[in-house]
PDB file of C-alpha atoms in Angstrom:
ATOM      1  CA  UNK F   5     115.865  26.819 106.362  1.00 67.00           C
ATOM      2  CA  UNK F   6     112.455  26.546 104.142  1.00 73.00           C
ATOM      3  CA  UNK F   7     113.124  27.258 101.187  1.00 75.00           C
ATOM      4  CA  UNK F   8     110.889  27.903  98.578  1.00 72.00           C
ATOM      5  CA  UNK F   9     110.484  25.922  95.214  1.00 72.00           C
ATOM      6  CA  UNK F  10     111.093  26.884  92.208  1.00 76.00           C
ATOM      7  CA  UNK F  11     108.894  28.347  89.953  1.00 74.00           C
ATOM      8  CA  UNK F  12     109.299  25.814  86.331  1.00 76.00           C
ATOM      9  CA  UNK F  13     110.774  28.178  83.288  1.00 79.00           C
ATOM     10  CA  UNK F  14     107.805  28.347  80.528  1.00 89.00           C
ATOM     11  CA  UNK F  15     108.079  28.690  77.704  1.00 96.00           C
ATOM     12  CA  UNK F  16     106.842  31.055  74.577  1.00 97.00           C
ATOM     13  CA  UNK F  17     103.738  28.500  73.764  1.00 96.00           C
ATOM     14  CA  UNK F  18     103.846  29.004  70.219  1.00 97.00           C
ATOM     15  CA  UNK F  19     107.865  29.035  69.213  1.00 97.00           C
ATOM     16  CA  UNK F  20     109.407  26.985  72.463  1.00 96.00           C
ATOM     17  CA  UNK F  21     111.787  29.810  73.020  1.00 97.00           C
ATOM     18  CA  UNK F  22     111.868  30.572  76.466  1.00 96.00           C
ATOM     19  CA  UNK F  23     108.845  33.612  77.560  1.00 95.00           C
ATOM     20  CA  UNK F  24     110.515  37.014  77.487  1.00 93.00           C
ATOM     21  CA  UNK F  25     108.386  39.264  80.197  1.00 92.00           C
ATOM     22  CA  UNK F  26     107.561  42.113  78.291  1.00 94.00           C
ATOM     23  CA  UNK F  27     105.621  40.334  76.182  1.00 94.00           C
ATOM     24  CA  UNK F  28     104.777  37.216  78.753  1.00 94.00           C
ATOM     25  CA  UNK F  29     103.513  34.226  77.580  1.00 95.00           C
ATOM     26  CA  UNK F  30     105.332  35.039  74.870  1.00 97.00           C
ATOM     27  CA  UNK F  31     109.304  35.703  73.886  1.00 97.00           C
ATOM     28  CA  UNK F  32     108.616  37.926  71.193  1.00 98.00           C
ATOM     29  CA  UNK F  33     106.193  40.663  69.540  1.00 97.00           C
ATOM     30  CA  UNK F  34     105.659  38.446  65.951  1.00 98.00           C
ATOM     31  CA  UNK F  35     104.782  35.399  68.329  1.00 98.00           C
ATOM     32  CA  UNK F  36     102.023  37.503  70.376  1.00 98.00           C
ATOM     33  CA  UNK F  37     100.775  39.149  67.084  1.00 98.00           C
ATOM     34  CA  UNK F  38     100.517  34.225  65.476  1.00 97.00           C
ATOM     35  CA  UNK F  39      98.285  34.110  68.337  1.00 97.00           C
ATOM     36  CA  UNK F  40      96.282  36.479  67.831  1.00 97.00           C
ATOM     37  CA  UNK F  41      95.971  36.197  64.412  1.00 97.00           C
ATOM     38  CA  UNK F  42      95.436  32.410  65.170  1.00 95.00           C
ATOM     39  CA  UNK F  43      92.160  33.229  67.279  1.00 92.00           C
ATOM     40  CA  UNK F  44      90.969  35.304  64.758  1.00 94.00           C
ATOM     41  CA  UNK F  45      91.318  33.247  61.859  1.00 94.00           C
ATOM     42  CA  UNK F  46      89.057  30.576  64.036  1.00 88.00           C
ATOM     43  CA  UNK F  47      92.705  28.162  64.405  1.00 91.00           C
ATOM     44  CA  UNK F  48      91.344  27.888  68.149  1.00 88.00           C
ATOM     45  CA  UNK F  49      88.376  26.505  68.763  1.00 85.00           C
ATOM     46  CA  UNK F  50      86.556  25.842  72.108  1.00 84.00           C
ATOM     47  CA  UNK F  51      85.271  21.873  73.069  1.00 88.00           C
ATOM     48  CA  UNK F  52      81.846  21.463  73.925  1.00 90.00           C
ATOM     49  CA  UNK F  53      78.992  21.822  71.363  1.00 89.00           C
ATOM     50  CA  UNK F  54      78.067  24.285  69.072  1.00 82.00           C
ATOM     51  CA  UNK F  55      76.509  27.506  70.611  1.00 81.00           C
ATOM     52  CA  UNK F  56      73.054  28.014  68.955  1.00 83.00           C
ATOM     53  CA  UNK F  57      73.612  31.484  67.411  1.00 79.00           C
ATOM     54  CA  UNK F  58      70.448  33.205  65.461  1.00 80.00           C
ATOM     55  CA  UNK F  59      70.292  34.022  61.504  1.00 77.00           C
ATOM     56  CA  UNK F  60      69.196  37.408  62.433  1.00 69.00           C
ATOM     57  CA  UNK F  61      68.159  40.600  64.521  1.00 63.00           C
ATOM     58  CA  UNK F  62      65.324  41.380  66.317  1.00 62.00           C
ATOM     59  CA  UNK F  63      64.308  44.144  65.598  1.00 58.00           C
ATOM     60  CA  UNK F  64      63.060  46.053  69.126  1.00 57.00           C
ATOM     61  CA  UNK F  65      62.735  49.851  68.074  1.00 57.00           C
ATOM     62  CA  UNK F  66      65.247  50.450  69.912  1.00 58.00           C
ATOM     63  CA  UNK F  67      67.444  52.024  66.838  1.00 57.00           C
ATOM     64  CA  UNK F  68      64.728  54.430  65.231  1.00 59.00           C
ATOM     65  CA  UNK F  69      65.423  57.900  66.821  1.00 57.00           C
ATOM     66  CA  UNK F  70      69.031  57.243  65.026  1.00 53.00           C
TER      67      UNK F  70
END
C-alpha cells in the first residue's frame, strides 16, 4: 500500500507560531497586518537593479475633458 508523504508543518513567517487556516500563511490578523505594514513602509525589497522611475508625468492631453 502506498502512503502519501506528510506535508511539513509550516509556521507563521512573522512570529513562528503554527499557521491558522483562517489567516494563512500567518497565524493571526495581527501578524497579517504586521506583514502588510512592512510592505507599505518599504521594509521588504525585491533584489535587483533599481527601476527607472520618471521624475515627471508626460502630459498626453487625455485628461483635458475633466
